[in-house]
mmCIF file of C-alpha atoms in Angstrom:
data_model
loop_
_atom_site.group_PDB
_atom_site.id
_atom_site.type_symbol
_atom_site.label_atom_id
_atom_site.label_comp_id
_atom_site.label_asym_id
_atom_site.label_seq_id
_atom_site.Cartn_x
_atom_site.Cartn_y
_atom_site.Cartn_z
ATOM 1 C CA MET A 1 124.002 -7.289 30.980
ATOM 2 C CA THR A 2 121.195 -8.635 32.967
ATOM 3 C CA PRO A 3 117.775 -8.508 31.098
ATOM 4 C CA GLU A 4 115.373 -5.858 32.497
ATOM 5 C CA THR A 5 112.445 -7.293 34.214
ATOM 6 C CA PRO A 6 109.120 -6.073 32.938
ATOM 7 C CA SER A 7 107.457 -3.856 35.334
ATOM 8 C CA ALA A 8 103.978 -4.523 36.788
ATOM 9 C CA PRO A 9 101.278 -2.495 34.591
ATOM 10 C CA ALA A 10 100.081 0.545 36.508
ATOM 11 C CA SER A 11 96.676 0.386 38.084
ATOM 12 C CA VAL A 12 94.042 2.387 36.206
ATOM 13 C CA PRO A 13 92.154 4.805 38.499
ATOM 14 C CA ALA A 14 88.364 4.003 38.766
ATOM 15 C CA VAL A 15 86.408 6.584 36.877
ATOM 16 C CA PRO A 16 83.419 7.820 38.656
ATOM 17 C CA PRO A 17 80.263 7.656 37.095
ATOM 18 C CA ALA A 18 79.351 10.830 35.140
ATOM 19 C CA ALA A 19 76.645 13.003 36.963
ATOM 20 C CA PRO A 20 73.954 14.385 34.984
ATOM 21 C CA PRO A 21 74.580 18.120 34.131
ATOM 22 C CA ALA A 22 71.661 18.988 36.329
ATOM 23 C CA ALA A 23 68.919 17.408 38.369
ATOM 24 C CA VAL A 24 66.018 18.049 40.611
ATOM 25 C CA VAL A 25 64.089 16.174 43.042
ATOM 26 C CA GLU A 26 60.108 16.811 42.911
ATOM 27 C CA LEU A 27 57.615 16.321 45.835
ATOM 28 C CA LEU A 28 54.319 15.306 43.985
ATOM 29 C CA GLY A 29 51.017 16.051 45.312
ATOM 30 C CA ARG A 30 47.896 13.808 44.847
ATOM 31 C CA ASP A 31 47.174 15.025 41.342
ATOM 32 C CA GLY A 32 50.581 13.973 40.158
ATOM 33 C CA ARG A 33 51.756 17.707 39.948
ATOM 34 C CA ALA A 34 55.105 18.852 41.691
ATOM 35 C CA SER A 35 54.424 20.843 44.842
ATOM 36 C CA LEU A 36 57.995 21.187 45.837
ATOM 37 C CA VAL A 37 60.915 21.406 43.552
ATOM 38 C CA GLN A 38 64.459 21.096 45.052
ATOM 39 C CA ARG A 39 67.744 21.522 42.823
ATOM 40 C CA VAL A 40 70.507 18.785 43.344
ATOM 41 C CA ALA A 41 73.638 20.607 44.072
ATOM 42 C CA GLY A 42 76.004 17.399 44.322
ATOM 43 C CA TRP A 43 75.962 13.705 44.508
ATOM 44 C CA PRO A 44 75.121 11.714 46.508
ATOM 45 C CA VAL A 45 71.919 13.080 47.581
ATOM 46 C CA ARG A 46 70.668 12.735 51.220
ATOM 47 C CA ILE A 47 66.878 13.219 51.680
ATOM 48 C CA GLY A 48 65.114 13.520 55.038
ATOM 49 C CA ARG A 49 64.046 16.107 57.639
ATOM 50 C CA SER A 50 67.211 17.157 58.907
ATOM 51 C CA PRO A 51 68.611 20.380 57.867
ATOM 52 C CA ALA A 52 72.010 18.722 57.129
ATOM 53 C CA CYS A 53 70.135 16.966 54.237
ATOM 54 C CA ASP A 54 70.468 17.851 50.513
ATOM 55 C CA ILE A 55 66.628 17.579 50.215
ATOM 56 C CA VAL A 56 64.706 18.594 53.187
ATOM 57 C CA LEU A 57 61.178 17.381 53.497
ATOM 58 C CA ASP A 58 58.890 18.557 56.304
ATOM 59 C CA ASP A 59 57.196 15.165 56.873
ATOM 60 C CA THR A 60 57.008 13.510 60.369
ATOM 61 C CA HIS A 61 56.915 10.126 58.889
ATOM 62 C CA LEU A 62 60.430 10.557 57.383
ATOM 63 C CA ALA A 63 63.581 9.910 59.451
ATOM 64 C CA ALA A 64 66.427 12.665 60.067
ATOM 65 C CA GLU A 65 68.224 11.107 57.268
ATOM 66 C CA HIS A 66 65.917 8.739 55.285
ATOM 67 C CA ALA A 67 67.493 7.796 52.090
ATOM 68 C CA GLU A 68 70.294 8.488 49.497
ATOM 69 C CA LEU A 69 70.469 8.922 45.832
ATOM 70 C CA GLN A 70 73.664 7.489 44.497
ATOM 71 C CA LEU A 71 75.089 7.392 40.849
ATOM 72 C CA ALA A 72 75.297 3.809 39.708
ATOM 73 C CA PRO A 73 78.669 2.960 37.977
ATOM 74 C CA GLY A 74 76.879 1.470 35.085
ATOM 75 C CA GLY A 75 74.894 4.525 34.632
ATOM 76 C CA GLY A 76 71.498 5.615 36.349
ATOM 77 C CA VAL A 77 70.774 6.403 39.889
ATOM 78 C CA ARG A 78 70.411 3.953 42.753
ATOM 79 C CA LEU A 79 68.212 4.505 45.750
ATOM 80 C CA ARG A 80 69.481 3.435 49.117
ATOM 81 C CA LEU A 81 67.506 3.418 52.177
ATOM 82 C CA LEU A 82 68.880 4.527 55.435
ATOM 83 C CA ASP A 83 67.971 3.877 59.105
ATOM 84 C CA SER A 84 64.287 4.573 59.011
ATOM 85 C CA ARG A 85 61.045 2.753 60.356
ATOM 86 C CA ASN A 86 58.838 3.674 57.436
ATOM 87 C CA GLY A 87 61.092 2.542 54.486
ATOM 88 C CA GLY A 88 60.103 3.286 50.871
ATOM 89 C CA ALA A 89 59.008 1.777 47.565
ATOM 90 C CA ILE A 90 60.030 1.792 43.932
ATOM 91 C CA ALA A 91 57.428 0.583 41.376
ATOM 92 C CA GLY A 92 55.366 -1.205 44.131
ATOM 93 C CA ARG A 93 58.311 -3.063 45.697
ATOM 94 C CA ARG A 94 58.697 -2.376 49.480
ATOM 95 C CA LEU A 95 62.247 -1.316 50.621
ATOM 96 C CA GLY A 96 63.254 -1.345 54.096
ATOM 97 C CA ALA A 97 66.695 0.014 56.092
ATOM 98 C CA GLY A 98 69.701 -0.911 54.244
ATOM 99 C CA ASP A 99 67.838 -1.980 50.889
ATOM 100 C CA GLU A 100 69.037 -0.727 47.474
ATOM 101 C CA ALA A 101 67.346 -0.312 44.070
ATOM 102 C CA MET A 102 67.757 1.325 40.863
ATOM 103 C CA LEU A 103 65.423 4.032 39.870
ATOM 104 C CA PRO A 104 62.937 3.225 36.983
ATOM 105 C CA GLU A 105 62.540 5.185 33.883
ATOM 106 C CA GLY A 106 60.800 8.227 34.942
ATOM 107 C CA GLY A 107 62.599 8.636 38.214
ATOM 108 C CA HIS A 108 59.409 7.837 40.656
ATOM 109 C CA PHE A 109 60.121 6.480 44.198
ATOM 110 C CA GLN A 110 58.275 6.593 47.361
ATOM 111 C CA LEU A 111 59.762 7.736 50.811
ATOM 112 C CA ALA A 112 57.184 6.741 53.515
ATOM 113 C CA GLY A 113 54.108 8.743 52.446
ATOM 114 C CA CYS A 114 55.971 11.170 50.268
ATOM 115 C CA SER A 115 55.820 10.417 46.505
ATOM 116 C CA LEU A 116 58.850 11.774 44.777
ATOM 117 C CA ARG A 117 60.486 12.008 41.355
ATOM 118 C CA LEU A 118 64.156 12.465 40.302
ATOM 119 C CA ARG A 119 64.059 14.577 36.967
ATOM 120 C CA THR A 120 67.438 15.338 35.264
ATOM 121 C CA SER A 121 68.331 17.560 32.234
ATOM 122 C CA ARG A 122 68.851 14.090 30.212
ATOM 123 C CA ASP A 123 65.246 13.318 30.375
ATOM 124 C CA VAL A 124 62.790 14.264 27.599
ATOM 125 C CA LEU A 125 60.414 16.864 28.703
ATOM 126 C CA ALA A 126 56.755 16.727 27.558
ATOM 127 C CA PRO A 127 56.070 19.166 25.024
ATOM 128 C CA GLU A 128 54.925 22.814 26.009
ATOM 129 C CA GLN A 129 51.131 23.085 26.747
ATOM 130 C CA LEU A 130 49.276 25.812 25.083
ATOM 131 C CA LEU A 131 47.892 28.230 27.533
ATOM 132 C CA ILE A 132 44.156 28.286 27.168
ATOM 133 C CA VAL A 133 42.660 31.485 28.278
ATOM 134 C CA GLN A 134 38.915 31.124 29.191
ATOM 135 C CA PRO A 135 37.226 33.834 27.126
ATOM 136 C CA THR A 136 35.531 36.735 29.009
ATOM 137 C CA ARG A 137 31.938 36.293 29.515
ATOM 138 C CA HIS A 138 29.509 39.125 28.826
ATOM 139 C CA TRP A 139 29.154 40.929 32.345
ATOM 140 C CA ALA A 140 25.159 40.429 32.151
ATOM 141 C CA LEU A 141 24.948 36.829 31.171
ATOM 142 C CA LEU A 142 25.069 35.544 34.737
ATOM 143 C CA PRO A 143 22.518 37.945 36.024
ATOM 144 C CA ALA A 144 20.475 37.228 33.150
ATOM 145 C CA LEU A 145 20.556 33.483 33.960
ATOM 146 C CA LEU A 146 19.599 34.180 37.502
ATOM 147 C CA LEU A 147 16.704 36.328 36.423
ATOM 148 C CA ALA A 148 15.356 33.673 33.963
ATOM 149 C CA MET A 149 15.637 30.747 36.656
ATOM 150 C CA LEU A 150 13.716 33.205 39.071
ATOM 151 C CA PHE A 151 11.204 34.032 36.429
ATOM 152 C CA PHE A 152 10.461 30.249 35.654
ATOM 153 C CA GLN A 153 10.082 29.400 39.359
ATOM 154 C CA TRP A 154 7.720 32.310 39.990
ATOM 155 C CA VAL A 155 5.340 31.375 36.939
ATOM 156 C CA ASP A 156 5.246 27.632 38.214
ATOM 157 C CA ARG A 157 4.484 29.073 41.872
ATOM 158 C CA TRP A 158 1.918 31.695 40.377
ATOM 159 C CA SER A 159 -0.025 28.877 38.323
ATOM 160 C CA ALA A 160 -0.328 26.552 41.585
ATOM 161 C CA VAL A 161 -1.244 29.162 44.333
ATOM 162 C CA ASP A 162 -4.575 30.966 44.718
ATOM 163 C CA PRO A 163 -4.737 34.379 43.061
ATOM 164 C CA ASP A 164 -5.110 36.268 46.510
ATOM 165 C CA ALA A 165 -1.771 34.425 47.753
ATOM 166 C CA ARG A 166 0.529 36.628 49.855
ATOM 167 C CA TRP A 167 4.155 37.453 48.731
ATOM 168 C CA VAL A 168 5.456 35.152 51.397
ATOM 169 C CA ASP A 169 4.072 32.312 49.589
ATOM 170 C CA TYR A 170 6.563 32.781 46.893
ATOM 171 C CA ALA A 171 9.499 33.156 49.060
ATOM 172 C CA ALA A 172 10.461 29.566 49.561
ATOM 173 C CA PRO A 173 9.869 28.404 46.033
ATOM 174 C CA LEU A 174 12.013 31.359 44.750
ATOM 175 C CA LEU A 175 14.848 31.298 47.287
ATOM 176 C CA ALA A 176 15.136 27.520 47.695
ATOM 177 C CA PRO A 177 16.183 26.679 44.174
ATOM 178 C CA LEU A 178 18.491 29.840 44.283
ATOM 179 C CA ALA A 179 20.412 28.717 47.404
ATOM 180 C CA PHE A 180 20.596 25.067 46.235
ATOM 181 C CA MET A 181 22.394 26.423 43.048
ATOM 182 C CA PHE A 182 24.912 28.556 44.916
ATOM 183 C CA GLY A 183 25.437 25.528 47.035
ATOM 184 C CA TRP A 184 25.865 23.206 44.106
ATOM 185 C CA ALA A 185 28.311 25.423 42.551
ATOM 186 C CA GLY A 186 30.199 25.900 45.662
ATOM 187 C CA LEU A 187 30.639 22.214 46.088
ATOM 188 C CA TRP A 188 32.064 21.876 42.443
ATOM 189 C CA SER A 189 34.311 24.753 42.971
ATOM 190 C CA LEU A 190 35.919 23.014 46.162
ATOM 191 C CA ALA A 191 36.510 19.891 43.968
ATOM 192 C CA SER A 192 38.104 22.372 41.399
ATOM 193 C CA GLN A 193 40.398 23.908 44.178
ATOM 194 C CA LEU A 194 41.283 20.334 45.491
ATOM 195 C CA PHE A 195 42.476 18.948 42.004
ATOM 196 C CA GLN A 196 43.171 21.988 39.944
ATOM 197 C CA HIS A 197 44.124 24.561 42.611
ATOM 198 C CA ARG A 198 41.559 27.369 41.331
ATOM 199 C CA PHE A 199 38.278 28.313 42.512
ATOM 200 C CA PRO A 200 35.979 28.885 39.261
ATOM 201 C CA PHE A 201 32.766 29.427 41.219
ATOM 202 C CA THR A 202 31.290 31.540 38.528
ATOM 203 C CA ALA A 203 31.826 29.094 35.874
ATOM 204 C CA HIS A 204 30.243 26.321 37.786
ATOM 205 C CA LEU A 205 27.428 28.612 38.610
ATOM 206 C CA ARG A 206 27.056 29.542 35.030
ATOM 207 C CA ARG A 207 26.744 25.921 33.775
ATOM 208 C CA ALA A 208 24.315 24.980 36.454
ATOM 209 C CA LEU A 209 21.999 28.030 35.536
ATOM 210 C CA VAL A 210 22.302 27.125 31.977
ATOM 211 C CA VAL A 211 21.084 23.586 32.354
ATOM 212 C CA ALA A 212 18.320 24.603 34.921
ATOM 213 C CA CYS A 213 16.919 27.137 32.598
ATOM 214 C CA ALA A 214 16.998 24.955 29.487
ATOM 215 C CA TYR A 215 15.337 22.258 31.471
ATOM 216 C CA ASP A 216 12.417 24.632 32.644
ATOM 217 C CA LEU A 217 12.001 25.888 29.119
ATOM 218 C CA LEU A 218 11.627 22.401 27.524
ATOM 219 C CA ASP A 219 9.517 21.711 30.349
ATOM 220 C CA TRP A 220 7.079 24.358 29.105
ATOM 221 C CA LEU A 221 7.558 23.798 25.315
ATOM 222 C CA LEU A 222 7.172 20.133 25.194
ATOM 223 C CA PRO A 223 3.654 19.644 26.416
ATOM 224 C CA GLY A 224 2.526 22.517 24.159
ATOM 225 C CA ILE A 225 4.145 21.149 21.145
ATOM 226 C CA ALA A 226 2.786 17.558 21.711
ATOM 227 C CA TYR A 227 -0.655 19.218 22.072
ATOM 228 C CA SER A 228 -0.536 21.483 19.106
ATOM 229 C CA LEU A 229 0.865 18.833 16.675
ATOM 230 C CA SER A 230 -0.860 15.821 18.319
ATOM 231 C CA TRP A 231 2.270 14.022 19.037
ATOM 232 C CA PRO A 232 1.640 12.311 22.487
ATOM 233 C CA ARG A 233 4.878 10.234 22.147
ATOM 234 C CA LEU A 234 6.672 13.739 22.585
ATOM 235 C CA LEU A 235 5.790 13.701 26.245
ATOM 236 C CA ALA A 236 8.361 10.696 26.772
ATOM 237 C CA LEU A 237 11.006 13.103 26.289
ATOM 238 C CA GLN A 238 9.688 15.216 29.388
ATOM 239 C CA SER A 239 10.433 12.492 31.765
ATOM 240 C CA LEU A 240 13.806 11.833 30.312
ATOM 241 C CA MET A 241 15.008 15.446 30.574
ATOM 242 C CA LEU A 242 15.750 14.978 34.205
ATOM 243 C CA PRO A 243 18.222 12.223 33.963
ATOM 244 C CA LEU A 244 19.702 13.286 30.763
ATOM 245 C CA GLY A 245 20.190 16.971 31.728
ATOM 246 C CA PHE A 246 21.494 15.929 35.173
ATOM 247 C CA ALA A 247 24.130 13.477 33.550
ATOM 248 C CA PHE A 248 25.140 16.441 31.078
ATOM 249 C CA LEU A 249 25.453 18.939 33.946
ATOM 250 C CA VAL A 250 27.834 16.568 35.959
ATOM 251 C CA ALA A 251 29.879 15.598 33.017
ATOM 252 C CA TRP A 252 30.072 19.324 32.091
ATOM 253 C CA HIS A 253 31.276 20.227 35.655
ATOM 254 C CA ALA A 254 33.755 17.313 35.580
ATOM 255 C CA ARG A 255 35.386 18.955 32.607
ATOM 256 C CA LEU A 256 36.631 21.754 34.837
ATOM 257 C CA VAL A 257 37.769 19.431 37.791
ATOM 258 C CA TRP A 258 39.264 16.639 35.789
ATOM 259 C CA PRO A 259 40.156 17.827 32.223
ATOM 260 C CA GLY A 260 42.587 15.012 31.682
ATOM 261 C CA ALA A 261 40.000 12.374 32.515
ATOM 262 C CA ARG A 262 37.200 13.044 30.242
ATOM 263 C CA ARG A 263 37.080 9.784 28.815
ATOM 264 C CA THR A 264 36.891 7.953 32.004
ATOM 265 C CA VAL A 265 34.171 10.071 33.672
ATOM 266 C CA GLY A 266 32.188 10.197 30.544
ATOM 267 C CA VAL A 267 32.182 6.468 30.367
ATOM 268 C CA GLY A 268 31.276 6.336 34.238
ATOM 269 C CA ILE A 269 28.508 8.667 33.888
ATOM 270 C CA ALA A 270 26.989 7.081 30.730
ATOM 271 C CA ALA A 271 27.110 3.627 32.512
ATOM 272 C CA LEU A 272 25.166 5.232 35.619
ATOM 273 C CA LEU A 273 22.761 6.817 33.205
ATOM 274 C CA LEU A 274 21.849 3.700 31.373
ATOM 275 C CA LEU A 275 21.311 1.773 34.605
ATOM 276 C CA GLY A 276 18.989 4.848 35.728
ATOM 277 C CA LEU A 277 17.202 4.583 32.440
ATOM 278 C CA GLY A 278 16.674 0.888 32.682
ATOM 279 C CA LEU A 279 15.238 1.343 36.140
ATOM 280 C CA GLN A 280 13.079 3.761 34.877
ATOM 281 C CA VAL A 281 11.544 2.050 31.997
ATOM 282 C CA GLY A 282 11.019 -0.921 34.286
ATOM 283 C CA GLY A 283 8.861 1.166 36.521
ATOM 284 C CA ARG A 284 6.975 2.512 33.644
ATOM 285 C CA GLN A 285 5.958 -1.031 32.583
ATOM 286 C CA GLU A 286 4.313 -1.457 35.705
ATOM 287 C CA GLN A 287 2.303 1.573 35.087
ATOM 288 C CA GLN A 288 1.304 0.054 31.653
ATOM 289 C CA TYR A 289 3.038 2.790 29.722
ATOM 290 C CA VAL A 290 6.546 3.052 28.516
ATOM 291 C CA PHE A 291 6.780 5.988 25.961
ATOM 292 C CA GLY A 292 5.040 8.945 28.071
ATOM 293 C CA PRO A 293 2.157 9.183 30.112
ATOM 294 C CA PRO A 294 -1.403 8.228 28.462
ATOM 295 C CA TYR A 295 -2.929 11.629 28.926
ATOM 296 C CA MET A 296 -2.021 15.274 29.863
ATOM 297 C CA ALA A 297 -2.616 16.533 33.197
ATOM 298 C CA SER A 298 -3.526 20.211 31.849
ATOM 299 C CA LEU A 299 -4.296 21.284 28.310
ATOM 300 C CA PRO A 300 -2.965 24.491 26.488
ATOM 301 C CA PRO A 301 -5.430 27.057 25.034
ATOM 302 C CA PRO A 302 -7.267 25.676 21.951
ATOM 303 C CA ALA A 303 -5.822 28.537 19.850
ATOM 304 C CA LEU A 304 -2.365 26.605 19.986
ATOM 305 C CA ARG A 305 -4.038 23.425 18.478
ATOM 306 C CA LEU A 306 -2.484 22.888 14.867
ATOM 307 C CA ALA A 307 -3.266 19.327 14.236
ATOM 308 C CA SER A 308 -6.798 18.599 12.837
ATOM 309 C CA PRO A 309 -9.462 17.329 15.155
ATOM 310 C CA LYS A 310 -10.516 13.771 15.375
ATOM 311 C CA PRO A 311 -14.068 12.318 15.816
ATOM 312 C CA PRO A 312 -15.207 10.845 19.076
ATOM 313 C CA GLU A 313 -15.186 7.462 17.366
ATOM 314 C CA ALA A 314 -11.520 7.430 16.912
ATOM 315 C CA LEU A 315 -11.126 7.725 20.463
ATOM 316 C CA ILE A 316 -13.440 5.209 21.237
ATOM 317 C CA GLU A 317 -11.829 2.748 18.798
ATOM 318 C CA SER A 318 -8.324 3.544 20.349
ATOM 319 C CA LEU A 319 -9.705 2.584 23.739
ATOM 320 C CA LYS A 320 -10.823 -1.157 22.470
ATOM 321 C CA PRO A 321 -7.586 -2.708 23.232
ATOM 322 C CA LEU A 322 -7.895 -1.778 26.832
ATOM 323 C CA LYS A 323 -11.062 -3.605 27.227
ATOM 324 C CA ALA A 324 -9.475 -6.979 27.829
ATOM 325 C CA GLU A 325 -6.817 -5.612 29.952
ATOM 326 C CA LEU A 326 -9.343 -3.940 32.271
ATOM 327 C CA ALA A 327 -11.482 -7.074 32.561
ATOM 328 C CA ARG A 328 -8.489 -9.060 33.435
ATOM 329 C CA GLN A 329 -7.532 -6.623 36.089
ATOM 330 C CA ALA A 330 -11.118 -6.381 37.532
ATOM 331 C CA ARG A 331 -11.027 -10.457 37.865
ATOM 332 C CA LYS A 332 -7.863 -10.376 39.497
ATOM 333 C CA ASP A 333 -9.027 -7.629 41.989
ATOM 334 C CA ASN A 334 -12.260 -9.717 42.576
ATOM 335 C CA GLU A 335 -10.516 -12.717 43.267
ATOM 336 C CA GLY A 336 -8.314 -10.853 45.929
ATOM 337 C CA PHE A 337 -11.491 -9.776 47.557
ATOM 338 C CA GLU A 338 -12.922 -13.134 47.659
ATOM 339 C CA ALA A 339 -9.791 -14.667 49.176
ATOM 340 C CA ASP A 340 -9.966 -11.918 51.961
ATOM 341 C CA ASP A 341 -13.487 -12.926 52.616
ATOM 342 C CA VAL A 342 -12.685 -16.701 52.961
ATOM 343 C CA GLY A 343 -9.833 -15.765 55.274
ATOM 344 C CA GLU A 344 -12.019 -13.843 57.477
#
């Protein structure tokens, strides 16, 4: 009886890599949001402009069949570039026709000028964001702010023109700031449309009017308070209101346009504000004052004076330190005149 020869072991069929239960390919916009989402029906996934592809993208920089997503044997997804001129990229690494690379965590990859992302049901989703509904503003708030701004502009113009001025003399001072406010709000609304896909013109206009009215109100109150209480240093705030108010307004608008970059925008605005204030302080030093002007151009009514009056001798005593500085400046001017005479 002949011994049985052991038979060769049967070949084990290769097990294909397991496909994720569900997957989508997203086309990302400039803001990182998905502008187009296409479901993956089967593997491999062809991407290109041809209707025969599984993911069809309308971009002239893509080839008819530009790339292919394949399931890797060890798990994960591999990107393979097909015959194309513009190629692609993964994590900054350029890929040409015939190159292959594994998709990184997050599934981001680039094909020509298209930024894409593969998202599967195995990926962890970000938590659901709370829907913040903007509270409904009172219907009269915006008209009230417009009337307040026009009132401040009218009073400023009325105090500067002759009593018998015609109504046309008030037209430009009233309409020009109004047109500027509408244009300013429109530009910020266009920025919101570009980055947030909405056009909140009323919100931007309301914020601009609030800051403008607050600036005009403080521009009236600060000189009066400084005069009433004899606090001349308070006038320094009057010259700081414009840069501070402008920086606050820009940051307030930016919260609507880039809500996710508040810290970055805030740091940039703060740096520019400090630079501007430093230049302003340097300019004031040349004018021999840093903390506000040395005198008021106009005085409020005496009835608003609350501080006790000071004798004239106190004024004379406070001006004594200027004597040496004025003498030095006079000598400097005289020397300049003498040098000019010698040159002639």
